[in-house]
Structures are given as structure tokens and as C-alpha cells.
JSON list of C-alpha atoms in Angstrom, two decimals:
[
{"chain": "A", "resi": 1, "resn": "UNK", "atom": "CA", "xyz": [78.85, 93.62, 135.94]},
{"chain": "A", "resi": 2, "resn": "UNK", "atom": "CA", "xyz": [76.18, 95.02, 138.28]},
{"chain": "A", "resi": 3, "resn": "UNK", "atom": "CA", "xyz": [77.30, 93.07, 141.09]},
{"chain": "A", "resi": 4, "resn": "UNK", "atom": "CA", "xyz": [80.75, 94.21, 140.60]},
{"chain": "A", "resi": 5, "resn": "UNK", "atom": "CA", "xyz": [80.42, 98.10, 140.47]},
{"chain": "A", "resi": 6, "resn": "UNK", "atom": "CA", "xyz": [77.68, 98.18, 143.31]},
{"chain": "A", "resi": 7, "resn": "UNK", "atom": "CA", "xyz": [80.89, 97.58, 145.39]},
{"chain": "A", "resi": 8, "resn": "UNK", "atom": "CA", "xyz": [83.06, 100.36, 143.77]},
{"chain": "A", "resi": 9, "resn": "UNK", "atom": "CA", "xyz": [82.14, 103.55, 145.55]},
{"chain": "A", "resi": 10, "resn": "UNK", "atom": "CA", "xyz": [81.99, 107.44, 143.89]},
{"chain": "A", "resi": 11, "resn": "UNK", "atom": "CA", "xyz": [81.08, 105.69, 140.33]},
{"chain": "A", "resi": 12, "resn": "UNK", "atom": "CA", "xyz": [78.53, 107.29, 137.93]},
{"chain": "A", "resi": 13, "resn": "UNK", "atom": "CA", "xyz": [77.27, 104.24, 135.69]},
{"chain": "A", "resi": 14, "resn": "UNK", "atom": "CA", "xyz": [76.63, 105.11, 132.08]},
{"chain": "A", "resi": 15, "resn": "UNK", "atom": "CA", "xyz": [74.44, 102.80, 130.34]},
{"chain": "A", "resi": 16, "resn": "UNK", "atom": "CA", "xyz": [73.06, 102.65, 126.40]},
{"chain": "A", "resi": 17, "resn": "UNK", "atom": "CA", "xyz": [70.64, 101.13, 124.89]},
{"chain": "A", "resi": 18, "resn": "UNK", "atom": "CA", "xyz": [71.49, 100.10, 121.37]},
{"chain": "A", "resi": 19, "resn": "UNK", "atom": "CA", "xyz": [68.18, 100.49, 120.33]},
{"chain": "A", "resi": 20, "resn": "UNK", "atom": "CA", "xyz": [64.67, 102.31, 120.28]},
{"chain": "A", "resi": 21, "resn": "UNK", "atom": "CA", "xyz": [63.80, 102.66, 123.49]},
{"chain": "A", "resi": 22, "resn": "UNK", "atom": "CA", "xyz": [65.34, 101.64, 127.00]},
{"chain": "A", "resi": 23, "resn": "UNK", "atom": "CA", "xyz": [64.48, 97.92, 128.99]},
{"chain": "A", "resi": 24, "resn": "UNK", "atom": "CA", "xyz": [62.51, 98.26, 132.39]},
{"chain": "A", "resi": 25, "resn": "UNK", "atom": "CA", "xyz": [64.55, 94.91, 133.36]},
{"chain": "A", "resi": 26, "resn": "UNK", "atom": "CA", "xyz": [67.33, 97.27, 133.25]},
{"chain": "A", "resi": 27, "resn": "UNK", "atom": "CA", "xyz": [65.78, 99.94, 134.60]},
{"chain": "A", "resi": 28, "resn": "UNK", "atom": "CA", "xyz": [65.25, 97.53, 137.71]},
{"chain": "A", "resi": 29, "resn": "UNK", "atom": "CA", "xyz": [68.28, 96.31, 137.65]},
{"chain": "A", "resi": 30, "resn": "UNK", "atom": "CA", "xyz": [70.56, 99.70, 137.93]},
{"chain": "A", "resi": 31, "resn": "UNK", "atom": "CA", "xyz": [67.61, 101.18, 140.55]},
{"chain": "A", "resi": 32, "resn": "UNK", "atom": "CA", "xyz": [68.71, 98.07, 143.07]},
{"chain": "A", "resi": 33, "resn": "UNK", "atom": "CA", "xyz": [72.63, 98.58, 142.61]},
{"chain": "A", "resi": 34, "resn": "UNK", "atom": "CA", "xyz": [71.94, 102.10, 144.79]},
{"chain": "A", "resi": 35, "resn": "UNK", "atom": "CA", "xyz": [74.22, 103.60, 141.88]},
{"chain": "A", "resi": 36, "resn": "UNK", "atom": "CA", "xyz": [74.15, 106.95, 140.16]},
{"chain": "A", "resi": 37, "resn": "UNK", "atom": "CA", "xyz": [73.59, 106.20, 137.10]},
{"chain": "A", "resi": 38, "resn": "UNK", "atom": "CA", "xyz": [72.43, 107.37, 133.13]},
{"chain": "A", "resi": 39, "resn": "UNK", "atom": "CA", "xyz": [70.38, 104.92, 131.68]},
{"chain": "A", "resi": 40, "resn": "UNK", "atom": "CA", "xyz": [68.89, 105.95, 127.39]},
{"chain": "A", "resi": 41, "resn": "UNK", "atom": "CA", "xyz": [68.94, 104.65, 124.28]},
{"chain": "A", "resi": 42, "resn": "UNK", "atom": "CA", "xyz": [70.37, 104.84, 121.25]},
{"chain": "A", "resi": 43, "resn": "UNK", "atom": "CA", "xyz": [70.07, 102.91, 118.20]},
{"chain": "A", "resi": 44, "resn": "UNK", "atom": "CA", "xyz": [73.37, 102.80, 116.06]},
{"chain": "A", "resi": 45, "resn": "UNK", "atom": "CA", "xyz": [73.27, 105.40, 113.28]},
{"chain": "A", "resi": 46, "resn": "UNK", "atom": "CA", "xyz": [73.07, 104.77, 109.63]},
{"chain": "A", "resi": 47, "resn": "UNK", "atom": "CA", "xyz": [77.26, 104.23, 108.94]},
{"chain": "A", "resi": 48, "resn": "UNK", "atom": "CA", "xyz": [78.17, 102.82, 112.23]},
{"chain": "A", "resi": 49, "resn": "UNK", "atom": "CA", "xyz": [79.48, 99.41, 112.84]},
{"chain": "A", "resi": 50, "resn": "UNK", "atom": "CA", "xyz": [77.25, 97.66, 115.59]},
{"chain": "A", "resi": 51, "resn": "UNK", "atom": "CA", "xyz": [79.67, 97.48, 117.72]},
{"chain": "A", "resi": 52, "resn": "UNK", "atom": "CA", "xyz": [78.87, 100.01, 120.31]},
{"chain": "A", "resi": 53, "resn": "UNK", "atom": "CA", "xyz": [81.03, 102.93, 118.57]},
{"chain": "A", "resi": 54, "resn": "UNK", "atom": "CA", "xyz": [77.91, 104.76, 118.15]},
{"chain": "A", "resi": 55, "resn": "UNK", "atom": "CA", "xyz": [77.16, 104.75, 121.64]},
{"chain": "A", "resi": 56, "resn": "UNK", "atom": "CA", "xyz": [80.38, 105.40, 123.02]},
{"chain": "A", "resi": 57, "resn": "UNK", "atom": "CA", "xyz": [80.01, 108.42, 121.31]},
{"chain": "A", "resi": 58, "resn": "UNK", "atom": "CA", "xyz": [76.60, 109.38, 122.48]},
{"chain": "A", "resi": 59, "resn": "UNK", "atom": "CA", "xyz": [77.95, 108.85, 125.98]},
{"chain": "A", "resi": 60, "resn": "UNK", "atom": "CA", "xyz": [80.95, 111.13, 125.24]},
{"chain": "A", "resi": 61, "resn": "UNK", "atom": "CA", "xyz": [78.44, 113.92, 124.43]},
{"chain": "A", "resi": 62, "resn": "UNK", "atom": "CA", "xyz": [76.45, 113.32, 127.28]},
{"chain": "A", "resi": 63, "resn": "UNK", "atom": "CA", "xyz": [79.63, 113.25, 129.73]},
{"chain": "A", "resi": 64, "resn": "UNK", "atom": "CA", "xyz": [80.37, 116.48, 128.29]},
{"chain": "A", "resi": 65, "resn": "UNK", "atom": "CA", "xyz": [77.02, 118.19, 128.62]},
{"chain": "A", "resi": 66, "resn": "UNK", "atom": "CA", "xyz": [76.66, 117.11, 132.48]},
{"chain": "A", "resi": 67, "resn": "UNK", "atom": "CA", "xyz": [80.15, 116.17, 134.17]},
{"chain": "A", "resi": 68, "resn": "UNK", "atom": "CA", "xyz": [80.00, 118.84, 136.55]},
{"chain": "A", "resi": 69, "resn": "UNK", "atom": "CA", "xyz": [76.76, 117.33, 137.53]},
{"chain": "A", "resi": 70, "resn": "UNK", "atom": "CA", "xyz": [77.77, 113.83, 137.42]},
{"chain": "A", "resi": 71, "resn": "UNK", "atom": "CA", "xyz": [81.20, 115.27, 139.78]},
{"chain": "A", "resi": 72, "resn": "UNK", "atom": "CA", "xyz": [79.12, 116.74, 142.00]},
{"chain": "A", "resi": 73, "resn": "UNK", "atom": "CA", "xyz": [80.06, 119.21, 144.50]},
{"chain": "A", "resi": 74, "resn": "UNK", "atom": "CA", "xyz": [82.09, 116.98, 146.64]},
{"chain": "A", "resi": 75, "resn": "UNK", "atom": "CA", "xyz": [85.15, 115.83, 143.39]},
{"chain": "A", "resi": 76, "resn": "UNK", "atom": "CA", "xyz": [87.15, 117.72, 141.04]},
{"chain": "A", "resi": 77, "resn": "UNK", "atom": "CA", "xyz": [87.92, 114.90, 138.90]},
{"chain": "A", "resi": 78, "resn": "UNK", "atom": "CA", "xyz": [87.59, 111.88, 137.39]},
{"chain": "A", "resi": 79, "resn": "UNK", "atom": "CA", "xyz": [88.12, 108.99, 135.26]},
{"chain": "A", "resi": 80, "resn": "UNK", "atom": "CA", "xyz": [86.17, 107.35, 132.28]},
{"chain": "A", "resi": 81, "resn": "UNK", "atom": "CA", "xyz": [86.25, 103.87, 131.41]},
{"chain": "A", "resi": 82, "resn": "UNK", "atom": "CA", "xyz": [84.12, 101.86, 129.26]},
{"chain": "A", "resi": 83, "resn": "UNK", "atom": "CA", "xyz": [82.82, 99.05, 130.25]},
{"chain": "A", "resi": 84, "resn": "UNK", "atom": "CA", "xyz": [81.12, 96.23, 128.42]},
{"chain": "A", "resi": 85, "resn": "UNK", "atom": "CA", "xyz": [78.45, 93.75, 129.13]},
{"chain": "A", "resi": 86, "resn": "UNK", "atom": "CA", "xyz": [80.83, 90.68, 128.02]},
{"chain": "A", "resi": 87, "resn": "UNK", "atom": "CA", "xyz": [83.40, 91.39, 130.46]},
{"chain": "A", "resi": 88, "resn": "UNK", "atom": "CA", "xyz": [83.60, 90.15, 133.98]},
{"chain": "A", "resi": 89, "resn": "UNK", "atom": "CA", "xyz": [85.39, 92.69, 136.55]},
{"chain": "A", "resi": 90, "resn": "UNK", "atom": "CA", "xyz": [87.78, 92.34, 139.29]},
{"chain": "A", "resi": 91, "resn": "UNK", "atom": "CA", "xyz": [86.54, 95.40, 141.54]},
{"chain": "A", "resi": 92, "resn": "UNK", "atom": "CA", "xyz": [90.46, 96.34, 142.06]},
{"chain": "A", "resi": 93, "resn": "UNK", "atom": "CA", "xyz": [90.27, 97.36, 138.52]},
{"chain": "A", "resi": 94, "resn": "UNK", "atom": "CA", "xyz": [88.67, 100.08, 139.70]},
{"chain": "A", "resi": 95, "resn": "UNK", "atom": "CA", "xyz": [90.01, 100.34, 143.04]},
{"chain": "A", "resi": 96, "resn": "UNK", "atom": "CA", "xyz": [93.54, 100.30, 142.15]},
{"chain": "A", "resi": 97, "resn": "UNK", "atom": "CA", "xyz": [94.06, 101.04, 138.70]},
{"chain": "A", "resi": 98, "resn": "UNK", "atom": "CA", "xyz": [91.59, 103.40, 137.43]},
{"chain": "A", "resi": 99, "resn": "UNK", "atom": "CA", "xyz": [91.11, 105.22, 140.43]},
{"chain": "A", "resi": 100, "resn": "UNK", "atom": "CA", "xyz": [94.46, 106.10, 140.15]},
{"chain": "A", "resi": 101, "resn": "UNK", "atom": "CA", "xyz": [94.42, 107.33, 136.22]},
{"chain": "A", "resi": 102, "resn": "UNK", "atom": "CA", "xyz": [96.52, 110.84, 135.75]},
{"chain": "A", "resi": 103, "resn": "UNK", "atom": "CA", "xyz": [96.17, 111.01, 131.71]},
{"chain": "A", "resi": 104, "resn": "UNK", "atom": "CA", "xyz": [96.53, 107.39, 130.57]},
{"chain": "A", "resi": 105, "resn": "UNK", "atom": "CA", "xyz": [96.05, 104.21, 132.37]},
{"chain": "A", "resi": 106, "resn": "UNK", "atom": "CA", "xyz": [96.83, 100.65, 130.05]},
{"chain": "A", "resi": 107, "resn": "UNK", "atom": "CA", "xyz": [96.66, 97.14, 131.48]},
{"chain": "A", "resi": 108, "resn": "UNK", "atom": "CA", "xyz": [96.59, 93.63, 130.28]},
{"chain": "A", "resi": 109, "resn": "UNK", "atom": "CA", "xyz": [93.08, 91.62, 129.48]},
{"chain": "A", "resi": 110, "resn": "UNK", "atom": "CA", "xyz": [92.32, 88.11, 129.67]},
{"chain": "A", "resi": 111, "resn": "UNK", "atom": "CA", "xyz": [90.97, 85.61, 127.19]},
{"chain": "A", "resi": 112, "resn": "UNK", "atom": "CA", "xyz": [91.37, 87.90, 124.33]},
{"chain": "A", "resi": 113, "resn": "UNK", "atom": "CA", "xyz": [90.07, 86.40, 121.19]},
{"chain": "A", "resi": 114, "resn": "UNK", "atom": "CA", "xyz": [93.08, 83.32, 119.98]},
{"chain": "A", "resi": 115, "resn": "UNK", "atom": "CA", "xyz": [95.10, 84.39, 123.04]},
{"chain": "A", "resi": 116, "resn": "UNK", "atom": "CA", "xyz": [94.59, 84.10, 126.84]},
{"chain": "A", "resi": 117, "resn": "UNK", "atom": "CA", "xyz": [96.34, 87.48, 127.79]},
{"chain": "A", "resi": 118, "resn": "UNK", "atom": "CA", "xyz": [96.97, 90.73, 126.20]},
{"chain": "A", "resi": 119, "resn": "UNK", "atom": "CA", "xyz": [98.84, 93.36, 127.76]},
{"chain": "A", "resi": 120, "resn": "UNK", "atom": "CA", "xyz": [101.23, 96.26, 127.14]},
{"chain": "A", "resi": 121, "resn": "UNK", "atom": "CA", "xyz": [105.08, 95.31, 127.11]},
{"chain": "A", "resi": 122, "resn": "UNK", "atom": "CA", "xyz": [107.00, 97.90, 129.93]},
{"chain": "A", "resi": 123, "resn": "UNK", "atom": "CA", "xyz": [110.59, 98.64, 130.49]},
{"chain": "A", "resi": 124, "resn": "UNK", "atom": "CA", "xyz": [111.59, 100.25, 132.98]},
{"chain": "A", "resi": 125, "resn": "UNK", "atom": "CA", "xyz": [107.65, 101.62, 133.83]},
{"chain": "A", "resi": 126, "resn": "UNK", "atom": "CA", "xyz": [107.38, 102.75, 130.13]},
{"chain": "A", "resi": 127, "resn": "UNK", "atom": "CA", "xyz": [105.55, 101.37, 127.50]},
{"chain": "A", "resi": 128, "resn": "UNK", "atom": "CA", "xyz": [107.48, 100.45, 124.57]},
{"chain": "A", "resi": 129, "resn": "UNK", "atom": "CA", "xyz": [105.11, 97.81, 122.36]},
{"chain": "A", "resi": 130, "resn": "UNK", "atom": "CA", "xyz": [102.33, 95.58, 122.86]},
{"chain": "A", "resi": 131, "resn": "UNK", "atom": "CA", "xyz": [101.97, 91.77, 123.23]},
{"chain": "A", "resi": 132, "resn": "UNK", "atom": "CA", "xyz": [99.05, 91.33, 121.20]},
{"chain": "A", "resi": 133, "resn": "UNK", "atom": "CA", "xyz": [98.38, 89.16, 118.34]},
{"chain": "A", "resi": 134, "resn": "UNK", "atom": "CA", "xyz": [96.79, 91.78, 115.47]},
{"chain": "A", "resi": 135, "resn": "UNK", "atom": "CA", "xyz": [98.73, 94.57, 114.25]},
{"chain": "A", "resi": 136, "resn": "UNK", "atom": "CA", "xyz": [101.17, 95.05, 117.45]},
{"chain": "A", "resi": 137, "resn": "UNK", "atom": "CA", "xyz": [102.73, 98.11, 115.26]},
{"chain": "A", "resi": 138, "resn": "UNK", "atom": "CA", "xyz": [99.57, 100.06, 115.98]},
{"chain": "A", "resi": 139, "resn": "UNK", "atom": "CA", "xyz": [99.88, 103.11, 118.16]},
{"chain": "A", "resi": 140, "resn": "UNK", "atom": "CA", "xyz": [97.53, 102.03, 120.44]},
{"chain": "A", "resi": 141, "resn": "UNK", "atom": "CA", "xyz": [97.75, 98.37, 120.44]},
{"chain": "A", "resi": 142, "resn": "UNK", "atom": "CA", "xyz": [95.07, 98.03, 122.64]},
{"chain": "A", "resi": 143, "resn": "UNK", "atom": "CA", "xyz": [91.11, 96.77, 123.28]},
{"chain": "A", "resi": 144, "resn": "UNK", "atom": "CA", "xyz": [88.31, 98.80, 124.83]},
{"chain": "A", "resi": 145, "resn": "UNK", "atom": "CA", "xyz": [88.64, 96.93, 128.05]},
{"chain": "A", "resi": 146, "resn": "UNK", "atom": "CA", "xyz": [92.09, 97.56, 128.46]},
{"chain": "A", "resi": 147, "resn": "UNK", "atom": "CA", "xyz": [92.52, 101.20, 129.34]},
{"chain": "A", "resi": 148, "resn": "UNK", "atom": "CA", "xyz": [91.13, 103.90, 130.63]},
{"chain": "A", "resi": 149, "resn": "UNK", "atom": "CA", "xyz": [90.91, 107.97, 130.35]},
{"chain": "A", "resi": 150, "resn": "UNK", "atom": "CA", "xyz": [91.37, 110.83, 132.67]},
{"chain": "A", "resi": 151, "resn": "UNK", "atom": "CA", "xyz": [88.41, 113.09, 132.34]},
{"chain": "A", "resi": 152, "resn": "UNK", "atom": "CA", "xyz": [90.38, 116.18, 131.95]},
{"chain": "A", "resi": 153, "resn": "UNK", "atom": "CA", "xyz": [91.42, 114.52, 129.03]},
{"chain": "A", "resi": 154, "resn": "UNK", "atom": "CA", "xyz": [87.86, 113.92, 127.58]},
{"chain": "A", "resi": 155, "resn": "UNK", "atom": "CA", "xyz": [86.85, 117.94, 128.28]},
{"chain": "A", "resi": 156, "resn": "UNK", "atom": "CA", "xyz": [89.63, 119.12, 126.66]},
{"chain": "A", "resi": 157, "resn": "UNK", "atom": "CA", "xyz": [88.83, 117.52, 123.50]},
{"chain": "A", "resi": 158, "resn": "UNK", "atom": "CA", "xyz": [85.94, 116.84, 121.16]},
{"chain": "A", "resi": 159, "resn": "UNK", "atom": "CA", "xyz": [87.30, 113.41, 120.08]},
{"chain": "A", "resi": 160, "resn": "UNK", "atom": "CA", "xyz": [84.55, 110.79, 119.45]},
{"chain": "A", "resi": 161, "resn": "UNK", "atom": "CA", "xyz": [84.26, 107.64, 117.08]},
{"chain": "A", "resi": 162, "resn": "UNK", "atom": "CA", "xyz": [83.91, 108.00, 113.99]},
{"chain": "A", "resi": 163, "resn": "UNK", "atom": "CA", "xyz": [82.38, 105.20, 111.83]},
{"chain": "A", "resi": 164, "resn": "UNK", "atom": "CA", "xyz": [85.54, 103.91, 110.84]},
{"chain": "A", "resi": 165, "resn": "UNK", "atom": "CA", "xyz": [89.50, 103.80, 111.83]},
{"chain": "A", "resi": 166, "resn": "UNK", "atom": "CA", "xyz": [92.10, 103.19, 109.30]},
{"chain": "A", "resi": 167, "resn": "UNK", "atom": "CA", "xyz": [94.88, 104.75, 111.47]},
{"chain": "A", "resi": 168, "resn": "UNK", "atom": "CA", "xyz": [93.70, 101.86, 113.92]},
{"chain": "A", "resi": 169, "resn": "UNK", "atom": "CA", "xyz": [93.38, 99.01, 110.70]},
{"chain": "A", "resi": 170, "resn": "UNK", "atom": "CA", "xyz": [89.93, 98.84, 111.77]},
{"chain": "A", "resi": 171, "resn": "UNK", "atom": "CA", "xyz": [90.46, 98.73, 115.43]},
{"chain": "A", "resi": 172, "resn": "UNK", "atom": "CA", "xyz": [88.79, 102.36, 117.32]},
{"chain": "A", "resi": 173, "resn": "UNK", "atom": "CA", "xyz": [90.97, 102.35, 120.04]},
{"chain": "A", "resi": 174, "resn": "UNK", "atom": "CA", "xyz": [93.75, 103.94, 118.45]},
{"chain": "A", "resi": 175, "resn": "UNK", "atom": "CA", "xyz": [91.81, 106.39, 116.68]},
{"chain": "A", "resi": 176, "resn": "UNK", "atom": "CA", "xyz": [90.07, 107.71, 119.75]},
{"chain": "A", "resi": 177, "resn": "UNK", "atom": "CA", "xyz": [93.23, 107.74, 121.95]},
{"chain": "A", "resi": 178, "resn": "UNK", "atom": "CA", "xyz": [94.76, 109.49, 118.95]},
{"chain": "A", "resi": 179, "resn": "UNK", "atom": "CA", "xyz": [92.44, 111.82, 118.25]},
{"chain": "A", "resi": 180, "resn": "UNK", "atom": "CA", "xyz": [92.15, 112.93, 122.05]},
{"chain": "A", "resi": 181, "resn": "UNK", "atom": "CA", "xyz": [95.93, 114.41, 121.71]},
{"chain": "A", "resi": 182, "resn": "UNK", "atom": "CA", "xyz": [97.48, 111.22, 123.64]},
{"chain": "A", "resi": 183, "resn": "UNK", "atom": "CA", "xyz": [100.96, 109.61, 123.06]},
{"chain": "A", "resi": 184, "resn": "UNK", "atom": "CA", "xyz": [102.63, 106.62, 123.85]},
{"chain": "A", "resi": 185, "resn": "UNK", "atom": "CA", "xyz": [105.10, 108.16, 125.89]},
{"chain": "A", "resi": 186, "resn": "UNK", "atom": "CA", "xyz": [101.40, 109.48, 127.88]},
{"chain": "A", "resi": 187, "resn": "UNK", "atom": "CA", "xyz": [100.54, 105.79, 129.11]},
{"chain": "A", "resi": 188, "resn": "UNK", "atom": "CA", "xyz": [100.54, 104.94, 132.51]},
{"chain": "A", "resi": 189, "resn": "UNK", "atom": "CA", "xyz": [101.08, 100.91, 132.75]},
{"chain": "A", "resi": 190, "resn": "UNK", "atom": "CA", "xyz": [99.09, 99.09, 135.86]},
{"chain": "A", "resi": 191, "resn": "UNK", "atom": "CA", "xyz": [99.88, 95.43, 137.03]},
{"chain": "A", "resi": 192, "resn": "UNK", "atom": "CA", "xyz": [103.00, 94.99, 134.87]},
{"chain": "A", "resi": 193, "resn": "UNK", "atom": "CA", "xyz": [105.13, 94.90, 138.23]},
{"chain": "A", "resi": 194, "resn": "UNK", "atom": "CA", "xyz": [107.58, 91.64, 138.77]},
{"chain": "A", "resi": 195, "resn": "UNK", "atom": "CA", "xyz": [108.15, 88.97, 136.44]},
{"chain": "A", "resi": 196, "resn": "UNK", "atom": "CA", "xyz": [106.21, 86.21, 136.74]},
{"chain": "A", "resi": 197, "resn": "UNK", "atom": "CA", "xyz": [102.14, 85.78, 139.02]},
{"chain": "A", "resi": 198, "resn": "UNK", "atom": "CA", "xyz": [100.98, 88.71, 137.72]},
{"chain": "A", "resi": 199, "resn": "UNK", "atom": "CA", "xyz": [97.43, 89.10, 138.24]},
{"chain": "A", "resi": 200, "resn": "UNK", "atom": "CA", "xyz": [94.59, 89.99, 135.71]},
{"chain": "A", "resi": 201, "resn": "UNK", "atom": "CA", "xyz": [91.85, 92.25, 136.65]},
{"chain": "A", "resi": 202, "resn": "UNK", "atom": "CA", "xyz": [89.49, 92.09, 133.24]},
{"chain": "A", "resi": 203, "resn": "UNK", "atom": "CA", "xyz": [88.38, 88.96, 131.09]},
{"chain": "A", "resi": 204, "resn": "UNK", "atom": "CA", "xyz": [86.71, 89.15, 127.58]},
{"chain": "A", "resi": 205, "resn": "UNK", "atom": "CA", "xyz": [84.76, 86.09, 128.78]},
{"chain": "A", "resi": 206, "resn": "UNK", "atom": "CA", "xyz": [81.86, 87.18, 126.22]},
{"chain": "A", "resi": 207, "resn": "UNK", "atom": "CA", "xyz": [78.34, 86.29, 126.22]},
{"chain": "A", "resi": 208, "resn": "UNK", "atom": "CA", "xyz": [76.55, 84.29, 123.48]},
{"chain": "A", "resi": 209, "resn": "UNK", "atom": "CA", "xyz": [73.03, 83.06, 122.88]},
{"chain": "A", "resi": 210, "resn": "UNK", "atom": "CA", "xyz": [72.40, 79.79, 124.35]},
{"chain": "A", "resi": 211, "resn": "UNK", "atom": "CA", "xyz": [71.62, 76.74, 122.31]},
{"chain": "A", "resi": 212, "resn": "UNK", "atom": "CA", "xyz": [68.01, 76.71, 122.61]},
{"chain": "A", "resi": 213, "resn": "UNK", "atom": "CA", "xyz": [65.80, 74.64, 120.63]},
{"chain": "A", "resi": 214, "resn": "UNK", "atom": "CA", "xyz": [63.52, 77.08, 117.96]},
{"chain": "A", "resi": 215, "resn": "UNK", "atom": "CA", "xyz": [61.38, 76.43, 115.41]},
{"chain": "A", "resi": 216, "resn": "UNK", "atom": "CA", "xyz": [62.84, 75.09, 111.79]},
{"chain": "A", "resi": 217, "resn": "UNK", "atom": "CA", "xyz": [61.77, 76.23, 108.80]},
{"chain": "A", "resi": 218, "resn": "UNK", "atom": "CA", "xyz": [59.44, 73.98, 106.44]},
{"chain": "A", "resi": 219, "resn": "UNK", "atom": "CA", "xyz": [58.20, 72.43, 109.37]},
{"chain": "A", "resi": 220, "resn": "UNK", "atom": "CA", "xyz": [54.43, 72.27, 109.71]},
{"chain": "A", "resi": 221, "resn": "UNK", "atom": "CA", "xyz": [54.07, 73.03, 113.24]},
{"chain": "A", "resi": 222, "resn": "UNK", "atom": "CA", "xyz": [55.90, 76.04, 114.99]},
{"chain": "A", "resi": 223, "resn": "UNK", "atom": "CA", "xyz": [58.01, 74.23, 118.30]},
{"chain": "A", "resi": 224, "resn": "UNK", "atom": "CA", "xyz": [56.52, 76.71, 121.06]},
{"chain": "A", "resi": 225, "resn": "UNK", "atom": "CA", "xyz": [58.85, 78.76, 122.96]},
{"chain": "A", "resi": 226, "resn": "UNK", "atom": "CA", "xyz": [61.48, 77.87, 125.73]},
{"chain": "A", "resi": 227, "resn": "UNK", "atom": "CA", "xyz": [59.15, 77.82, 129.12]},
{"chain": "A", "resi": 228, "resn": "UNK", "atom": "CA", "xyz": [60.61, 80.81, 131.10]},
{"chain": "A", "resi": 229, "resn": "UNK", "atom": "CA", "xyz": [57.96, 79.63, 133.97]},
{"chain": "A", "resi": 230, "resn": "UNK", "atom": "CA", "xyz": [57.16, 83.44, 134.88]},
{"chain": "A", "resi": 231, "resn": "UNK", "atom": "CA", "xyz": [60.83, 84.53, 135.07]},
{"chain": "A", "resi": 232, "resn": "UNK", "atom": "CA", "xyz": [62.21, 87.15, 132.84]},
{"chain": "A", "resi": 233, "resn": "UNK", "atom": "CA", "xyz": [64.09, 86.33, 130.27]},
{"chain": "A", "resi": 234, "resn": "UNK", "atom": "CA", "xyz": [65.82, 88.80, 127.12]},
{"chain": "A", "resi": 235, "resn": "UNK", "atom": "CA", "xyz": [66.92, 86.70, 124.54]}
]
């Protein structure tokens, strides 16, 4: 993800901790990407999924405390988007589509969960459903990595998440989007041109832990840990 937005120029990077304290391999790692960027931590709150809701919403506050500062002197606006750690990034994501956000911007994603695309259905340049597997009838039909908000948008409302959605049947998205004042008839559909060779800009390709061998219980002497041979490793 780092190697992807070092590319993307007049980008503010946002990044939370979900926990105590923040990482100095982080700290190193956002330092050599020459970015602006807002590194702290924040351990989810008593009530909050772990799913990064709670830290979404600190970084809402924060963007609201400090976007003149994070505009600077030389932009008047902006777009948010939130990224995640278990996506990988075409830099025309942000090039061409959310560069280019008014109010809205919705586009498909790859390798969602059973499926290996998810995207808004268009007619015409409007939205008017969702190819997605779980609860297309939502409002919103549509996953974290998949859109993106004007920040005009964001600073003229105090909408965060909450530790739970039922408009959304679980899902955030739809109560956020919702709760910012947005409509369907407000989305602005990217890559959805032609018929056919469309092109995909985000993947859920995930991360998981590795199958390394650990130590199993009962057994009389602890298996010592994975040799790292001096290299950093956070497991």
C-alpha cells in the first residue's frame, strides 16, 4: 500500500493504530514514502466491532479538527477515502477516480469474499442496484474499498460509525453514507464504461497469518520461535 500511494501526489496519509501505542516499523515506514502523513493510535472502544469502525471514526474527528491544515494553503478541496491494509491498489484509483470525486464516487472491487467482482449496476451513468452477493436491496450496497467521499461532504456533517448498523444489516457502509445526507441518485459511478474488458482498480486480496510452526500445548518442551535472522518481523 506504501509503495502505491508514494506515487500518488497531493495525498495526506491517515494511519491508526488499533491499539495502545503506535509501531516505530511504521513510523519508518511512512517517514521513507516522503508522504504527509498522521500516524496514532487507537485501541477499539468498549462496544465496537474490531473491525476498524472505531478508527474510522477517530480519523473522522481528526480530519475535522485539522483539514485546513492537512489542505494547506495551496487546495480548496478534497477527497477522503479509506484505505485498508488488505487491499492492493492500482494508483489510477486515485489518479482517475477519486481525484475526480464531486459528492459521491462508487466503483467495482475485486475478489470480494465468494465472488471475484463487485460493482455498482449503471444505466445510462446512473446507479440503479448493485451486483453484489449480500443484501443487494441495501441502500448502499457497497464495501469500504469501493467508494469514496468528497470532503465537503465530511465537514458538513458530524456522521461517524456507530457500533452497529441495522439500516446496513450489519454492513457500516450504508449507515455512514446515510447518515452523511447522501442518496443514491448522489453516486457518481467510475469504470462502468463499455460492456465487456472493464478494468478493476482495487482487490480485497486480504492478508492472513502465515502457517508457521508454534509451540503445542501439553508438550514438554516449548518449539523456539521462527528465526527472523535480524530482520523485522510483526506477527
Amino acid at each position: 500500500m506504501a509503495n502505491t500511494l508514494a506515487h500518488v501526489k497531493d495525498l495526506h496519509w491517515i494511519v491508526i493504530e488499533d491499539g495502545p501505542q503506535i509501531v516505530p516499523a511504521i513510523v519508518k515506514l511512512l517517514k521513507r514514502t516522503n508522504l504527509p502523513y498522521t500516524y496514532m493510535a487507537h485501541k477499539t472502544a468498549v462496544g465496537y466491532p474490531k473491525r476498524g469502525w472505531y478508527q474510522r471514526t477517530m480519523a473522522l474527528r481528526f480530519i475535522r479538527s485539522n483539514w485546513e491544515e492537512m489542505l494547506g494553503s495551496e487546495h480548496t478541496e478534497g477527497v477522503l477515502y479509506f484505505g485498508d491494509d488488505d487491499n492492493s491498489y492500482d494508483i489510477r484509483l486515485f489518479t482517475d477516480y477519486i481525484r475526480n470525486v464531486k459528492k459521491l464516487g462508487m466503483w467495482a472491487v475485486g475478489l470480494m469474499y465468494d465472488v471475484l467482482v463487485e460493482a455498482p449496476k449503471v444505466t445510462n451513468g446512473t446507479v440503479t442496484g448493485y451486483n453484489v452477493i449480500w443484501h443487494p436491496t441495501r441502500k448502499f450496497a457497497v464495501d469500504m474499498a469501493g467508494y469514496a467521499v468528497n470532503l465537503k461532504v465530511i465537514l458538513n456533517s458530524i456522521a461517524v460509525f456507530g457500533t452497529s448498523c441495522q439500516r446496513g444489516k450489519g454492513s457500516p457502509e450504508t449507515c455512514f453514507l446515510d447518515d452523511l445526507g447522501l442518496e443514491r441518485e448522489d453516486i457518481e459511478p467510475f469504470g462502468c464504461e463499455g460492456e465487456k474488458d472493464r478494468e478493476i482498480f482495487v482487490w480485497h486480496t486480504k492478508t492472513s497469518t502465515p502457517n508457521i510452526v508454534q509451540s503445542k500445548k501439553n508438550q514438554t518442551k516449548p518449539v523456539p520461535p521462527p528465526d527472523t535472522f535480524g530482520y523485522f518481523v510483526e506477527v
